[in-house]
Amino acid sequence: MPEMLEVEEYRRLAALTLGRTITGVHAPDAWFLKGGLTPAQVTEVLLGRSFAADRRIGKLLLLDVDAGPTLGLRFGMTGRILVDGRAAIDRLEYSSDRNDPRWDRFGLDFADGGSMRMRDPRRLGGVELDPDEGRLGIDAAAITQAELRDVLGASDAPLKARLLDQARVAGIGNLLADEMLWRAGLDPARPSRSLSPADLRRLHRHLRATLDELGARGGSHMGDLQEMRSRDGVCPRDGTPLSRRTVGGRTTYSCPGHQR
DNA sequence: ATTGTGGCCTGCCCGC
DNA sequence: TGCGGGCAGGCCACAA
């Protein structure tokens, strides 16, 4: 589920754990630990310690252990975080109830009786120690127009594929990409290099506006296009039946009428 | 190096 | 009611 807007909410929630002494580490699912990390190792690193800082790059949530390493949390498509039993986002798409304690893949207990949990039905997320932050591009929330131009580059790859490439720009997922391209009136399948200076300006403006607006509304699934993301959806702007294709390896909805 | 594909893993929804 | 197929907001290894 989470794109950068959701992970940003997770970060705010995780900030509540800063400075609290970790008295318990639960890693019941070894598969959920990445980069060779073992339950014993992660326990050793965290027990008796606390987090000093919370950070986010794209969809990666980072918790810096006080005078220690960094815990990296990824949420895949269905992961969420709970702190002291509270979730950042109560409503989840594609599910009536993704809130079953059986799906807890990683957790911490704190000395004050509180807790943090990662709950992920599909187990596509994970926990990693000192993740390679350099593999991620600039965070989409802060990208400038010039940086966006560099991201798109002189590539024949589909525009949407570039926006989804986390090594170039971090944080944009499938729903946000469709929404901002729809708003900007740009065909997701257009070669990345084909944008005119005016196209680039428009995309940059709508990228920022999409993140701002959907963030304020409560998440990546709050876009204007979202409710029409179905087989018989029509463009909310001009009523044209929406196109459904695979672009950049992902299901893509776009309006053949105004996205060029 | 860049780009596309398949696969990971599990749950849910729809149609029969 | 049960079952199979398709689908899902991410990411990685792999191949061309």
PDB file of N, CA and C (backbone and C1' of nucleotides) in Angstrom, chain A residues 1 6 59 93-94 122 231 250, chain C residues 6-13:
ATOM      1  N   MET A   1       0.792  -1.207   0.000  1.00  0.00           N
ATOM      2  CA  MET A   1       0.000   0.000   0.000  1.00  0.00           C
ATOM      3  C   MET A   1       0.831   1.268   0.000  1.00  0.00           C
ATOM      4  N   GLU A   6       2.262   7.763   2.443  1.00  0.00           N
ATOM      5  CA  GLU A   6       1.952   6.885   3.563  1.00  0.00           C
ATOM      6  C   GLU A   6       3.173   6.700   4.458  1.00  0.00           C
ATOM      7  N   LYS A  59      10.292   5.736  -0.105  1.00  0.00           N
ATOM      8  CA  LYS A  59       9.428   4.816   0.625  1.00  0.00           C
ATOM      9  C   LYS A  59      10.173   4.091   1.734  1.00  0.00           C
ATOM     10  N   GLU A  93      -6.718   0.443   1.280  1.00  0.00           N
ATOM     11  CA  GLU A  93      -7.319   0.038   0.017  1.00  0.00           C
ATOM     12  C   GLU A  93      -7.205  -1.473  -0.181  1.00  0.00           C
ATOM     13  N   TYR A  94      -8.091  -1.994  -0.986  1.00  0.00           N
ATOM     14  CA  TYR A  94      -8.034  -3.389  -1.399  1.00  0.00           C
ATOM     15  C   TYR A  94      -8.224  -4.376  -0.251  1.00  0.00           C
ATOM     16  N   ARG A 122       1.318  -9.547   3.185  1.00  0.00           N
ATOM     17  CA  ARG A 122       1.987 -10.205   2.050  1.00  0.00           C
ATOM     18  C   ARG A 122       3.478 -10.426   2.243  1.00  0.00           C
ATOM     19  N   ARG A 231     -12.061  -1.039 -14.617  1.00  0.00           N
ATOM     20  CA  ARG A 231     -12.146  -1.430 -16.029  1.00  0.00           C
ATOM     21  C   ARG A 231     -13.038  -0.518 -16.859  1.00  0.00           C
ATOM     22  N   ARG A 250       3.680  -1.852 -14.723  1.00  0.00           N
ATOM     23  CA  ARG A 250       2.589  -1.689 -13.767  1.00  0.00           C
ATOM     24  C   ARG A 250       1.290  -1.368 -14.486  1.00  0.00           C
TER      25      ARG A 250
ATOM     26  P    DG C   6      -6.425 -16.290 -15.213  1.00  0.00           P
ATOM     27  O5'  DG C   6      -6.626 -14.863 -14.519  1.00  0.00           O
ATOM     28  C5'  DG C   6      -7.919 -14.258 -14.543  1.00  0.00           C
ATOM     29  C4'  DG C   6      -7.902 -13.023 -13.674  1.00  0.00           C
ATOM     30  C3'  DG C   6      -6.630 -12.188 -13.814  1.00  0.00           C
ATOM     31  O3'  DG C   6      -6.982 -10.822 -13.972  1.00  0.00           O
ATOM     32  C1'  DG C   6      -7.008 -12.703 -11.536  1.00  0.00           C
ATOM     33  P    DC C   7      -5.860  -9.797 -14.442  1.00  0.00           P
ATOM     34  O5'  DC C   7      -5.707  -8.868 -13.158  1.00  0.00           O
ATOM     35  C5'  DC C   7      -6.856  -8.367 -12.482  1.00  0.00           C
ATOM     36  C4'  DC C   7      -6.472  -8.030 -11.070  1.00  0.00           C
ATOM     37  C3'  DC C   7      -5.127  -7.312 -10.965  1.00  0.00           C
ATOM     38  O3'  DC C   7      -5.322  -5.919 -10.743  1.00  0.00           O
ATOM     39  C1'  DC C   7      -5.445  -8.957  -9.240  1.00  0.00           C
ATOM     40  P    DA C   8      -4.066  -4.967 -10.937  1.00  0.00           P
ATOM     41  O5'  DA C   8      -3.580  -4.755  -9.432  1.00  0.00           O
ATOM     42  C5'  DA C   8      -4.409  -4.074  -8.502  1.00  0.00           C
ATOM     43  C4'  DA C   8      -3.827  -4.254  -7.113  1.00  0.00           C
ATOM     44  C3'  DA C   8      -2.312  -4.031  -7.055  1.00  0.00           C
ATOM     45  O3'  DA C   8      -2.034  -2.649  -6.808  1.00  0.00           O
ATOM     46  C1'  DA C   8      -2.957  -5.966  -5.817  1.00  0.00           C
ATOM     47  P    DG C   9      -1.355  -1.800  -7.924  1.00  0.00           P
ATOM     48  O5'  DG C   9      -0.293  -0.956  -7.128  1.00  0.00           O
ATOM     49  C5'  DG C   9      -0.261   0.415  -7.277  1.00  0.00           C
ATOM     50  C4'  DG C   9       0.520   1.063  -6.159  1.00  0.00           C
ATOM     51  C3'  DG C   9       1.448   0.169  -5.361  1.00  0.00           C
ATOM     52  O3'  DG C   9       2.533   0.973  -4.896  1.00  0.00           O
ATOM     53  C1'  DG C   9      -0.156   1.013  -3.931  1.00  0.00           C
ATOM     54  P    DG C  10       3.924   0.708  -5.569  1.00  0.00           P
ATOM     55  O5'  DG C  10       4.387  -0.571  -4.732  1.00  0.00           O
ATOM     56  C5'  DG C  10       4.578  -0.444  -3.339  1.00  0.00           C
ATOM     57  C4'  DG C  10       5.920  -1.016  -2.945  1.00  0.00           C
ATOM     58  C3'  DG C  10       7.112  -0.426  -3.702  1.00  0.00           C
ATOM     59  O3'  DG C  10       8.207  -0.415  -2.798  1.00  0.00           O
ATOM     60  C1'  DG C  10       6.897  -2.715  -4.242  1.00  0.00           C
ATOM     61  P    DC C  11       9.613   0.229  -3.260  1.00  0.00           P
ATOM     62  O5'  DC C  11      10.480  -1.032  -3.655  1.00  0.00           O
ATOM     63  C5'  DC C  11      10.742  -2.005  -2.642  1.00  0.00           C
ATOM     64  C4'  DC C  11      11.317  -3.245  -3.265  1.00  0.00           C
ATOM     65  C3'  DC C  11      12.593  -2.990  -4.087  1.00  0.00           C
ATOM     66  O3'  DC C  11      13.620  -3.742  -3.492  1.00  0.00           O
ATOM     67  C1'  DC C  11      11.094  -4.459  -5.206  1.00  0.00           C
ATOM     68  P    DC C  12      15.140  -3.445  -3.825  1.00  0.00           P
ATOM     69  O5'  DC C  12      15.653  -4.872  -4.291  1.00  0.00           O
ATOM     70  C5'  DC C  12      15.271  -6.034  -3.559  1.00  0.00           C
ATOM     71  C4'  DC C  12      15.442  -7.247  -4.450  1.00  0.00           C
ATOM     72  C3'  DC C  12      16.710  -7.162  -5.295  1.00  0.00           C
ATOM     73  O3'  DC C  12      17.550  -8.259  -5.028  1.00  0.00           O
ATOM     74  C1'  DC C  12      14.789  -7.683  -6.645  1.00  0.00           C
ATOM     75  P    DA C  13      19.012  -8.315  -5.668  1.00  0.00           P
ATOM     76  O5'  DA C  13      18.833  -9.519  -6.693  1.00  0.00           O
ATOM     77  C5'  DA C  13      18.221 -10.725  -6.259  1.00  0.00           C
ATOM     78  C4'  DA C  13      17.965 -11.624  -7.452  1.00  0.00           C
ATOM     79  C3'  DA C  13      19.184 -11.828  -8.347  1.00  0.00           C
ATOM     80  O3'  DA C  13      19.217 -13.177  -8.792  1.00  0.00           O
ATOM     81  C1'  DA C  13      17.435 -10.834  -9.601  1.00  0.00           C
TER      82       DA C  13
END
